[in-house]
Amino acid sequence: MRSNKEVRDDIIEKLTTVVDPELNIDIVNLGLIYNVDLDEDGICLVQMTLTTMGCPLTNILADMVTRALKDIPEIKNVDVEFVWEPMWTTDRLSRYAKLALGIH
């Protein structure tokens, strides 16, 4: 049986495969993931935000997150919750994302 840390690391790694179709950078490096929790029943809650509140990609990104996590054996179901507080800013971008977007 894997430790909680191993499972969490696996979840984050899989989330890096979810690429924002508009910015062409993964949602982890964009700083869109606020929290990940996996309960004892195998329900994985991913709390995330978007770069803009009215983003038309909400459902698409939720589906992409669900598909990215489906192969993790400890996860039975994925619940994606969009969070708007605190508001996303470019301060949440990783160094990689800032370089890719030309932000210094």
PDB file of N, CA and C in Angstrom:
ATOM      1  N   MET A   1       0.845  -1.191   0.000  1.00  0.00           N
ATOM      2  CA  MET A   1       0.000   0.000   0.000  1.00  0.00           C
ATOM      3  C   MET A   1       0.883   1.245   0.000  1.00  0.00           C
ATOM      4  N   ARG A   2       0.529   2.213  -0.850  1.00  0.00           N
ATOM      5  CA  ARG A   2       1.328   3.429  -0.959  1.00  0.00           C
ATOM      6  C   ARG A   2       0.984   4.416   0.152  1.00  0.00           C
ATOM      7  N   SER A   3       1.971   5.217   0.502  1.00  0.00           N
ATOM      8  CA  SER A   3       1.749   6.237   1.531  1.00  0.00           C
ATOM      9  C   SER A   3       0.916   7.378   0.946  1.00  0.00           C
ATOM     10  N   ASN A   4       0.351   8.184   1.829  1.00  0.00           N
ATOM     11  CA  ASN A   4      -0.420   9.349   1.389  1.00  0.00           C
ATOM     12  C   ASN A   4       0.431  10.281   0.537  1.00  0.00           C
ATOM     13  N   LYS A   5       1.687  10.448   0.932  1.00  0.00           N
ATOM     14  CA  LYS A   5       2.596  11.318   0.180  1.00  0.00           C
ATOM     15  C   LYS A   5       2.831  10.774  -1.228  1.00  0.00           C
ATOM     16  N   GLU A   6       3.011   9.465  -1.355  1.00  0.00           N
ATOM     17  CA  GLU A   6       3.221   8.865  -2.675  1.00  0.00           C
ATOM     18  C   GLU A   6       1.996   9.056  -3.572  1.00  0.00           C
ATOM     19  N   VAL A   7       0.814   8.872  -3.002  1.00  0.00           N
ATOM     20  CA  VAL A   7      -0.413   9.041  -3.773  1.00  0.00           C
ATOM     21  C   VAL A   7      -0.576  10.504  -4.171  1.00  0.00           C
ATOM     22  N   ARG A   8      -0.346  11.415  -3.223  1.00  0.00           N
ATOM     23  CA  ARG A   8      -0.459  12.848  -3.518  1.00  0.00           C
ATOM     24  C   ARG A   8       0.531  13.260  -4.604  1.00  0.00           C
ATOM     25  N   ASP A   9       1.765  12.778  -4.510  1.00  0.00           N
ATOM     26  CA  ASP A   9       2.773  13.085  -5.532  1.00  0.00           C
ATOM     27  C   ASP A   9       2.321  12.572  -6.898  1.00  0.00           C
ATOM     28  N   ASP A  10       1.716  11.394  -6.922  1.00  0.00           N
ATOM     29  CA  ASP A  10       1.204  10.817  -8.162  1.00  0.00           C
ATOM     30  C   ASP A  10       0.078  11.687  -8.725  1.00  0.00           C
ATOM     31  N   ILE A  11      -0.813  12.155  -7.860  1.00  0.00           N
ATOM     32  CA  ILE A  11      -1.910  13.022  -8.294  1.00  0.00           C
ATOM     33  C   ILE A  11      -1.356  14.297  -8.923  1.00  0.00           C
ATOM     34  N   ILE A  12      -0.405  14.937  -8.245  1.00  0.00           N
ATOM     35  CA  ILE A  12       0.179  16.187  -8.769  1.00  0.00           C
ATOM     36  C   ILE A  12       0.878  15.924 -10.096  1.00  0.00           C
ATOM     37  N   GLU A  13       1.603  14.822 -10.169  1.00  0.00           N
ATOM     38  CA  GLU A  13       2.291  14.476 -11.422  1.00  0.00           C
ATOM     39  C   GLU A  13       1.292  14.310 -12.569  1.00  0.00           C
ATOM     40  N   LYS A  14       0.181  13.628 -12.304  1.00  0.00           N
ATOM     41  CA  LYS A  14      -0.846  13.433 -13.337  1.00  0.00           C
ATOM     42  C   LYS A  14      -1.497  14.766 -13.721  1.00  0.00           C
ATOM     43  N   LEU A  15      -1.658  15.665 -12.753  1.00  0.00           N
ATOM     44  CA  LEU A  15      -2.259  16.963 -13.044  1.00  0.00           C
ATOM     45  C   LEU A  15      -1.361  17.819 -13.934  1.00  0.00           C
ATOM     46  N   THR A  16      -0.053  17.548 -13.913  1.00  0.00           N
ATOM     47  CA  THR A  16       0.848  18.296 -14.799  1.00  0.00           C
ATOM     48  C   THR A  16       0.656  17.896 -16.264  1.00  0.00           C
ATOM     49  N   THR A  17      -0.110  16.834 -16.511  1.00  0.00           N
ATOM     50  CA  THR A  17      -0.401  16.445 -17.894  1.00  0.00           C
ATOM     51  C   THR A  17      -1.639  17.167 -18.431  1.00  0.00           C
ATOM     52  N   VAL A  18      -2.332  17.892 -17.569  1.00  0.00           N
ATOM     53  CA  VAL A  18      -3.514  18.649 -17.988  1.00  0.00           C
ATOM     54  C   VAL A  18      -3.046  20.039 -18.430  1.00  0.00           C
ATOM     55  N   VAL A  19      -3.095  20.261 -19.728  1.00  0.00           N
ATOM     56  CA  VAL A  19      -2.580  21.502 -20.315  1.00  0.00           C
ATOM     57  C   VAL A  19      -3.743  22.430 -20.664  1.00  0.00           C
ATOM     58  N   ASP A  20      -3.640  23.671 -20.190  1.00  0.00           N
ATOM     59  CA  ASP A  20      -4.648  24.675 -20.523  1.00  0.00           C
ATOM     60  C   ASP A  20      -4.591  24.902 -22.039  1.00  0.00           C
ATOM     61  N   PRO A  21      -5.696  24.659 -22.748  1.00  0.00           N
ATOM     62  CA  PRO A  21      -5.689  24.770 -24.207  1.00  0.00           C
ATOM     63  C   PRO A  21      -5.393  26.172 -24.730  1.00  0.00           C
ATOM     64  N   GLU A  22      -5.682  27.177 -23.939  1.00  0.00           N
ATOM     65  CA  GLU A  22      -5.439  28.558 -24.400  1.00  0.00           C
ATOM     66  C   GLU A  22      -4.004  29.001 -24.146  1.00  0.00           C
ATOM     67  N   LEU A  23      -3.449  28.631 -22.997  1.00  0.00           N
ATOM     68  CA  LEU A  23      -2.110  29.098 -22.633  1.00  0.00           C
ATOM     69  C   LEU A  23      -1.018  28.086 -22.938  1.00  0.00           C
ATOM     70  N   ASN A  24      -1.409  26.849 -23.210  1.00  0.00           N
ATOM     71  CA  ASN A  24      -0.478  25.770 -23.561  1.00  0.00           C
ATOM     72  C   ASN A  24       0.541  25.473 -22.453  1.00  0.00           C
ATOM     73  N   ILE A  25       0.107  25.630 -21.218  1.00  0.00           N
ATOM     74  CA  ILE A  25       0.914  25.327 -20.024  1.00  0.00           C
ATOM     75  C   ILE A  25       0.030  24.519 -19.088  1.00  0.00           C
ATOM     76  N   ASP A  26       0.642  23.577 -18.367  1.00  0.00           N
ATOM     77  CA  ASP A  26      -0.166  22.730 -17.491  1.00  0.00           C
ATOM     78  C   ASP A  26      -0.729  23.513 -16.302  1.00  0.00           C
ATOM     79  N   ILE A  27      -1.818  22.972 -15.761  1.00  0.00           N
ATOM     80  CA  ILE A  27      -2.561  23.669 -14.709  1.00  0.00           C
ATOM     81  C   ILE A  27      -1.803  23.760 -13.389  1.00  0.00           C
ATOM     82  N   VAL A  28      -0.835  22.864 -13.166  1.00  0.00           N
ATOM     83  CA  VAL A  28      -0.029  22.943 -11.944  1.00  0.00           C
ATOM     84  C   VAL A  28       0.922  24.134 -12.041  1.00  0.00           C
ATOM     85  N   ASN A  29       1.656  24.241 -13.145  1.00  0.00           N
ATOM     86  CA  ASN A  29       2.591  25.351 -13.322  1.00  0.00           C
ATOM     87  C   ASN A  29       1.882  26.690 -13.456  1.00  0.00           C
ATOM     88  N   LEU A  30       0.626  26.655 -13.915  1.00  0.00           N
ATOM     89  CA  LEU A  30      -0.156  27.894 -13.962  1.00  0.00           C
ATOM     90  C   LEU A  30      -0.619  28.324 -12.575  1.00  0.00           C
ATOM     91  N   GLY A  31      -0.492  27.448 -11.595  1.00  0.00           N
ATOM     92  CA  GLY A  31      -0.927  27.780 -10.235  1.00  0.00           C
ATOM     93  C   GLY A  31      -2.432  27.700 -10.066  1.00  0.00           C
ATOM     94  N   LEU A  32      -3.082  26.899 -10.889  1.00  0.00           N
ATOM     95  CA  LEU A  32      -4.543  26.793 -10.819  1.00  0.00           C
ATOM     96  C   LEU A  32      -5.026  25.802  -9.771  1.00  0.00           C
ATOM     97  N   ILE A  33      -4.146  24.924  -9.304  1.00  0.00           N
ATOM     98  CA  ILE A  33      -4.528  23.930  -8.297  1.00  0.00           C
ATOM     99  C   ILE A  33      -4.365  24.547  -6.907  1.00  0.00           C
ATOM    100  N   TYR A  34      -5.453  24.638  -6.171  1.00  0.00           N
ATOM    101  CA  TYR A  34      -5.420  25.197  -4.827  1.00  0.00           C
ATOM    102  C   TYR A  34      -5.290  24.124  -3.760  1.00  0.00           C
ATOM    103  N   ASN A  35      -5.951  22.982  -3.970  1.00  0.00           N
ATOM    104  CA  ASN A  35      -5.908  21.923  -2.965  1.00  0.00           C
ATOM    105  C   ASN A  35      -6.298  20.597  -3.598  1.00  0.00           C
ATOM    106  N   VAL A  36      -5.687  19.530  -3.100  1.00  0.00           N
ATOM    107  CA  VAL A  36      -6.029  18.171  -3.514  1.00  0.00           C
ATOM    108  C   VAL A  36      -6.208  17.348  -2.245  1.00  0.00           C
ATOM    109  N   ASP A  37      -7.326  16.619  -2.168  1.00  0.00           N
ATOM    110  CA  ASP A  37      -7.586  15.794  -0.996  1.00  0.00           C
ATOM    111  C   ASP A  37      -8.179  14.463  -1.445  1.00  0.00           C
ATOM    112  N   LEU A  38      -7.703  13.389  -0.853  1.00  0.00           N
ATOM    113  CA  LEU A  38      -8.238  12.061  -1.145  1.00  0.00           C
ATOM    114  C   LEU A  38      -8.714  11.464   0.164  1.00  0.00           C
ATOM    115  N   ASP A  39     -10.021  11.165   0.237  1.00  0.00           N
ATOM    116  CA  ASP A  39     -10.548  10.601   1.482  1.00  0.00           C
ATOM    117  C   ASP A  39     -10.433   9.081   1.492  1.00  0.00           C
ATOM    118  N   GLU A  40     -10.810   8.476   2.602  1.00  0.00           N
ATOM    119  CA  GLU A  40     -10.653   7.029   2.787  1.00  0.00           C
ATOM    120  C   GLU A  40     -11.568   6.210   1.882  1.00  0.00           C
ATOM    121  N   ASP A  41     -12.589   6.861   1.286  1.00  0.00           N
ATOM    122  CA  ASP A  41     -13.495   6.176   0.368  1.00  0.00           C
ATOM    123  C   ASP A  41     -13.024   6.255  -1.084  1.00  0.00           C
ATOM    124  N   GLY A  42     -11.876   6.906  -1.307  1.00  0.00           N
ATOM    125  CA  GLY A  42     -11.346   7.024  -2.658  1.00  0.00           C
ATOM    126  C   GLY A  42     -11.899   8.193  -3.449  1.00  0.00           C
ATOM    127  N   ILE A  43     -12.534   9.150  -2.747  1.00  0.00           N
ATOM    128  CA  ILE A  43     -13.049  10.343  -3.407  1.00  0.00           C
ATOM    129  C   ILE A  43     -11.942  11.395  -3.400  1.00  0.00           C
ATOM    130  N   CYS A  44     -11.537  11.809  -4.593  1.00  0.00           N
ATOM    131  CA  CYS A  44     -10.480  12.809  -4.728  1.00  0.00           C
ATOM    132  C   CYS A  44     -11.126  14.153  -5.034  1.00  0.00           C
ATOM    133  N   LEU A  45     -10.925  15.102  -4.143  1.00  0.00           N
ATOM    134  CA  LEU A  45     -11.427  16.453  -4.336  1.00  0.00           C
ATOM    135  C   LEU A  45     -10.271  17.310  -4.837  1.00  0.00           C
ATOM    136  N   VAL A  46     -10.461  17.898  -6.014  1.00  0.00           N
ATOM    137  CA  VAL A  46      -9.480  18.818  -6.574  1.00  0.00           C
ATOM    138  C   VAL A  46     -10.116  20.198  -6.567  1.00  0.00           C
ATOM    139  N   GLN A  47      -9.552  21.082  -5.759  1.00  0.00           N
ATOM    140  CA  GLN A  47     -10.025  22.461  -5.729  1.00  0.00           C
ATOM    141  C   GLN A  47      -9.072  23.270  -6.599  1.00  0.00           C
ATOM    142  N   MET A  48      -9.656  23.904  -7.594  1.00  0.00           N
ATOM    143  CA  MET A  48      -8.835  24.658  -8.526  1.00  0.00           C
ATOM    144  C   MET A  48      -9.544  25.937  -8.925  1.00  0.00           C
ATOM    145  N   THR A  49      -8.825  26.794  -9.598  1.00  0.00           N
ATOM    146  CA  THR A  49      -9.395  28.029 -10.093  1.00  0.00           C
ATOM    147  C   THR A  49      -9.085  28.144 -11.568  1.00  0.00           C
ATOM    148  N   LEU A  50      -9.470  29.222 -12.150  1.00  0.00           N
ATOM    149  CA  LEU A  50      -9.159  29.516 -13.544  1.00  0.00           C
ATOM    150  C   LEU A  50      -8.545  30.908 -13.614  1.00  0.00           C
ATOM    151  N   THR A  51      -7.891  31.211 -14.714  1.00  0.00           N
ATOM    152  CA  THR A  51      -7.237  32.517 -14.819  1.00  0.00           C
ATOM    153  C   THR A  51      -8.254  33.648 -14.901  1.00  0.00           C
ATOM    154  N   THR A  52      -9.450  33.349 -15.415  1.00  0.00           N
ATOM    155  CA  THR A  52     -10.529  34.335 -15.444  1.00  0.00           C
ATOM    156  C   THR A  52     -11.832  33.667 -15.019  1.00  0.00           C
ATOM    157  N   MET A  53     -12.678  34.415 -14.339  1.00  0.00           N
ATOM    158  CA  MET A  53     -13.898  33.860 -13.777  1.00  0.00           C
ATOM    159  C   MET A  53     -14.866  33.356 -14.846  1.00  0.00           C
ATOM    160  N   GLY A  54     -14.961  33.996 -15.973  1.00  0.00           N
ATOM    161  CA  GLY A  54     -15.910  33.598 -17.000  1.00  0.00           C
ATOM    162  C   GLY A  54     -15.317  32.672 -18.047  1.00  0.00           C
ATOM    163  N   CYS A  55     -14.246  32.002 -17.714  1.00  0.00           N
ATOM    164  CA  CYS A  55     -13.542  31.149 -18.667  1.00  0.00           C
ATOM    165  C   CYS A  55     -14.483  30.082 -19.242  1.00  0.00           C
ATOM    166  N   PRO A  56     -14.543  29.984 -20.575  1.00  0.00           N
ATOM    167  CA  PRO A  56     -15.429  28.999 -21.192  1.00  0.00           C
ATOM    168  C   PRO A  56     -14.906  27.559 -21.105  1.00  0.00           C
ATOM    169  N   LEU A  57     -13.709  27.376 -20.563  1.00  0.00           N
ATOM    170  CA  LEU A  57     -13.100  26.044 -20.505  1.00  0.00           C
ATOM    171  C   LEU A  57     -13.399  25.287 -19.212  1.00  0.00           C
ATOM    172  N   THR A  58     -14.265  25.802 -18.368  1.00  0.00           N
ATOM    173  CA  THR A  58     -14.533  25.197 -17.064  1.00  0.00           C
ATOM    174  C   THR A  58     -14.833  23.705 -17.174  1.00  0.00           C
ATOM    175  N   ASN A  59     -15.813  23.334 -17.955  1.00  0.00           N
ATOM    176  CA  ASN A  59     -16.200  21.919 -18.073  1.00  0.00           C
ATOM    177  C   ASN A  59     -15.123  21.087 -18.759  1.00  0.00           C
ATOM    178  N   ILE A  60     -14.475  21.671 -19.747  1.00  0.00           N
ATOM    179  CA  ILE A  60     -13.418  20.955 -20.461  1.00  0.00           C
ATOM    180  C   ILE A  60     -12.271  20.632 -19.513  1.00  0.00           C
ATOM    181  N   LEU A  61     -11.839  21.613 -18.726  1.00  0.00           N
ATOM    182  CA  LEU A  61     -10.736  21.382 -17.783  1.00  0.00           C
ATOM    183  C   LEU A  61     -11.140  20.382 -16.698  1.00  0.00           C
ATOM    184  N   ALA A  62     -12.373  20.456 -16.215  1.00  0.00           N
ATOM    185  CA  ALA A  62     -12.842  19.497 -15.207  1.00  0.00           C
ATOM    186  C   ALA A  62     -12.781  18.079 -15.768  1.00  0.00           C
ATOM    187  N   ASP A  63     -13.212  17.903 -17.007  1.00  0.00           N
ATOM    188  CA  ASP A  63     -13.140  16.583 -17.648  1.00  0.00           C
ATOM    189  C   ASP A  63     -11.698  16.125 -17.825  1.00  0.00           C
ATOM    190  N   MET A  64     -10.830  17.053 -18.204  1.00  0.00           N
ATOM    191  CA  MET A  64      -9.414  16.720 -18.390  1.00  0.00           C
ATOM    192  C   MET A  64      -8.781  16.274 -17.069  1.00  0.00           C
ATOM    193  N   VAL A  65      -9.129  16.950 -15.978  1.00  0.00           N
ATOM    194  CA  VAL A  65      -8.618  16.582 -14.652  1.00  0.00           C
ATOM    195  C   VAL A  65      -9.105  15.183 -14.280  1.00  0.00           C
ATOM    196  N   THR A  66     -10.384  14.932 -14.463  1.00  0.00           N
ATOM    197  CA  THR A  66     -10.961  13.625 -14.141  1.00  0.00           C
ATOM    198  C   THR A  66     -10.269  12.517 -14.940  1.00  0.00           C
ATOM    199  N   ARG A  67     -10.078  12.738 -16.234  1.00  0.00           N
ATOM    200  CA  ARG A  67      -9.411  11.733 -17.069  1.00  0.00           C
ATOM    201  C   ARG A  67      -7.957  11.520 -16.666  1.00  0.00           C
ATOM    202  N   ALA A  68      -7.275  12.583 -16.283  1.00  0.00           N
ATOM    203  CA  ALA A  68      -5.867  12.475 -15.899  1.00  0.00           C
ATOM    204  C   ALA A  68      -5.688  11.628 -14.642  1.00  0.00           C
ATOM    205  N   LEU A  69      -6.675  11.633 -13.753  1.00  0.00           N
ATOM    206  CA  LEU A  69      -6.555  10.940 -12.471  1.00  0.00           C
ATOM    207  C   LEU A  69      -7.185   9.548 -12.470  1.00  0.00           C
ATOM    208  N   LYS A  70      -7.830   9.151 -13.542  1.00  0.00           N
ATOM    209  CA  LYS A  70      -8.597   7.890 -13.564  1.00  0.00           C
ATOM    210  C   LYS A  70      -7.755   6.640 -13.375  1.00  0.00           C
ATOM    211  N   ASP A  71      -6.479   6.698 -13.723  1.00  0.00           N
ATOM    212  CA  ASP A  71      -5.638   5.503 -13.619  1.00  0.00           C
ATOM    213  C   ASP A  71      -4.949   5.330 -12.265  1.00  0.00           C
ATOM    214  N   ILE A  72      -5.168   6.255 -11.352  1.00  0.00           N
ATOM    215  CA  ILE A  72      -4.585   6.124 -10.021  1.00  0.00           C
ATOM    216  C   ILE A  72      -5.462   5.159  -9.234  1.00  0.00           C
ATOM    217  N   PRO A  73      -4.910   4.005  -8.828  1.00  0.00           N
ATOM    218  CA  PRO A  73      -5.745   2.946  -8.243  1.00  0.00           C
ATOM    219  C   PRO A  73      -6.486   3.344  -6.970  1.00  0.00           C
ATOM    220  N   GLU A  74      -5.946   4.261  -6.198  1.00  0.00           N
ATOM    221  CA  GLU A  74      -6.585   4.651  -4.937  1.00  0.00           C
ATOM    222  C   GLU A  74      -7.801   5.555  -5.155  1.00  0.00           C
ATOM    223  N   ILE A  75      -7.951   6.098  -6.355  1.00  0.00           N
ATOM    224  CA  ILE A  75      -9.049   7.029  -6.640  1.00  0.00           C
ATOM    225  C   ILE A  75     -10.225   6.285  -7.261  1.00  0.00           C
ATOM    226  N   LYS A  76     -11.361   6.406  -6.613  1.00  0.00           N
ATOM    227  CA  LYS A  76     -12.597   5.799  -7.106  1.00  0.00           C
ATOM    228  C   LYS A  76     -13.460   6.815  -7.853  1.00  0.00           C
ATOM    229  N   ASN A  77     -13.385   8.083  -7.429  1.00  0.00           N
ATOM    230  CA  ASN A  77     -14.169   9.143  -8.051  1.00  0.00           C
ATOM    231  C   ASN A  77     -13.439  10.471  -7.883  1.00  0.00           C
ATOM    232  N   VAL A  78     -13.574  11.343  -8.868  1.00  0.00           N
ATOM    233  CA  VAL A  78     -12.934  12.663  -8.819  1.00  0.00           C
ATOM    234  C   VAL A  78     -14.017  13.728  -8.786  1.00  0.00           C
ATOM    235  N   ASP A  79     -13.876  14.669  -7.870  1.00  0.00           N
ATOM    236  CA  ASP A  79     -14.784  15.806  -7.756  1.00  0.00           C
ATOM    237  C   ASP A  79     -13.947  17.063  -7.953  1.00  0.00           C
ATOM    238  N   VAL A  80     -14.208  17.792  -9.031  1.00  0.00           N
ATOM    239  CA  VAL A  80     -13.489  19.035  -9.310  1.00  0.00           C
ATOM    240  C   VAL A  80     -14.353  20.191  -8.847  1.00  0.00           C
ATOM    241  N   GLU A  81     -13.802  20.990  -7.949  1.00  0.00           N
ATOM    242  CA  GLU A  81     -14.525  22.149  -7.411  1.00  0.00           C
ATOM    243  C   GLU A  81     -13.761  23.408  -7.805  1.00  0.00           C
ATOM    244  N   PHE A  82     -14.460  24.334  -8.448  1.00  0.00           N
ATOM    245  CA  PHE A  82     -13.825  25.587  -8.831  1.00  0.00           C
ATOM    246  C   PHE A  82     -13.970  26.601  -7.702  1.00  0.00           C
ATOM    247  N   VAL A  83     -12.858  27.204  -7.353  1.00  0.00           N
ATOM    248  CA  VAL A  83     -12.757  28.124  -6.225  1.00  0.00           C
ATOM    249  C   VAL A  83     -12.349  29.489  -6.769  1.00  0.00           C
ATOM    250  N   TRP A  84     -12.979  30.529  -6.296  1.00  0.00           N
ATOM    251  CA  TRP A  84     -12.680  31.875  -6.808  1.00  0.00           C
ATOM    252  C   TRP A  84     -12.003  32.764  -5.770  1.00  0.00           C
ATOM    253  N   GLU A  85     -11.842  32.258  -4.563  1.00  0.00           N
ATOM    254  CA  GLU A  85     -11.153  32.993  -3.494  1.00  0.00           C
ATOM    255  C   GLU A  85     -10.039  32.115  -2.956  1.00  0.00           C
ATOM    256  N   PRO A  86      -8.819  32.559  -2.862  1.00  0.00           N
ATOM    257  CA  PRO A  86      -8.360  33.852  -3.357  1.00  0.00           C
ATOM    258  C   PRO A  86      -8.318  33.870  -4.883  1.00  0.00           C
ATOM    259  N   MET A  87      -8.477  35.040  -5.425  1.00  0.00           N
ATOM    260  CA  MET A  87      -8.467  35.210  -6.867  1.00  0.00           C
ATOM    261  C   MET A  87      -7.083  34.851  -7.426  1.00  0.00           C
ATOM    262  N   TRP A  88      -7.061  34.206  -8.579  1.00  0.00           N
ATOM    263  CA  TRP A  88      -5.802  33.848  -9.225  1.00  0.00           C
ATOM    264  C   TRP A  88      -5.102  35.098  -9.728  1.00  0.00           C
ATOM    265  N   THR A  89      -3.786  35.141  -9.541  1.00  0.00           N
ATOM    266  CA  THR A  89      -2.959  36.208 -10.110  1.00  0.00           C
ATOM    267  C   THR A  89      -1.706  35.572 -10.698  1.00  0.00           C
ATOM    268  N   THR A  90      -0.952  36.342 -11.446  1.00  0.00           N
ATOM    269  CA  THR A  90       0.279  35.823 -12.052  1.00  0.00           C
ATOM    270  C   THR A  90       1.325  35.467 -10.999  1.00  0.00           C
ATOM    271  N   ASP A  91       1.132  35.890  -9.776  1.00  0.00           N
ATOM    272  CA  ASP A  91       2.048  35.509  -8.691  1.00  0.00           C
ATOM    273  C   ASP A  91       2.017  34.004  -8.445  1.00  0.00           C
ATOM    274  N   ARG A  92       0.953  33.335  -8.850  1.00  0.00           N
ATOM    275  CA  ARG A  92       0.815  31.892  -8.645  1.00  0.00           C
ATOM    276  C   ARG A  92       1.555  31.075  -9.707  1.00  0.00           C
ATOM    277  N   LEU A  93       1.997  31.722 -10.770  1.00  0.00           N
ATOM    278  CA  LEU A  93       2.723  31.029 -11.828  1.00  0.00           C
ATOM    279  C   LEU A  93       4.061  30.495 -11.324  1.00  0.00           C
ATOM    280  N   SER A  94       4.420  29.306 -11.790  1.00  0.00           N
ATOM    281  CA  SER A  94       5.758  28.782 -11.480  1.00  0.00           C
ATOM    282  C   SER A  94       6.787  29.557 -12.299  1.00  0.00           C
ATOM    283  N   ARG A  95       8.033  29.384 -11.960  1.00  0.00           N
ATOM    284  CA  ARG A  95       9.114  30.026 -12.720  1.00  0.00           C
ATOM    285  C   ARG A  95       9.039  29.600 -14.184  1.00  0.00           C
ATOM    286  N   TYR A  96       8.811  28.302 -14.402  1.00  0.00           N
ATOM    287  CA  TYR A  96       8.683  27.774 -15.760  1.00  0.00           C
ATOM    288  C   TYR A  96       7.575  28.497 -16.529  1.00  0.00           C
ATOM    289  N   ALA A  97       6.405  28.652 -15.925  1.00  0.00           N
ATOM    290  CA  ALA A  97       5.268  29.280 -16.588  1.00  0.00           C
ATOM    291  C   ALA A  97       5.562  30.754 -16.873  1.00  0.00           C
ATOM    292  N   LYS A  98       6.201  31.427 -15.931  1.00  0.00           N
ATOM    293  CA  LYS A  98       6.549  32.830 -16.159  1.00  0.00           C
ATOM    294  C   LYS A  98       7.484  32.972 -17.349  1.00  0.00           C
ATOM    295  N   LEU A  99       8.482  32.088 -17.433  1.00  0.00           N
ATOM    296  CA  LEU A  99       9.409  32.126 -18.567  1.00  0.00           C
ATOM    297  C   LEU A  99       8.664  31.832 -19.881  1.00  0.00           C
ATOM    298  N   ALA A 100       7.804  30.825 -19.874  1.00  0.00           N
ATOM    299  CA  ALA A 100       7.069  30.441 -21.069  1.00  0.00           C
ATOM    300  C   ALA A 100       6.134  31.555 -21.546  1.00  0.00           C
ATOM    301  N   LEU A 101       5.584  32.323 -20.606  1.00  0.00           N
ATOM    302  CA  LEU A 101       4.652  33.395 -20.954  1.00  0.00           C
ATOM    303  C   LEU A 101       5.343  34.753 -21.113  1.00  0.00           C
ATOM    304  N   GLY A 102       6.656  34.775 -20.865  1.00  0.00           N
ATOM    305  CA  GLY A 102       7.404  36.027 -20.990  1.00  0.00           C
ATOM    306  C   GLY A 102       7.142  37.014 -19.873  1.00  0.00           C
ATOM    307  N   ILE A 103       6.812  36.502 -18.686  1.00  0.00           N
ATOM    308  CA  ILE A 103       6.543  37.360 -17.522  1.00  0.00           C
ATOM    309  C   ILE A 103       7.772  37.314 -16.610  1.00  0.00           C
ATOM    310  N   HIS A 104       8.236  38.480 -16.215  1.00  0.00           N
ATOM    311  CA  HIS A 104       9.442  38.522 -15.364  1.00  0.00           C
ATOM    312  C   HIS A 104       9.129  39.029 -13.984  1.00  0.00           C
TER     313      HIS A 104
END
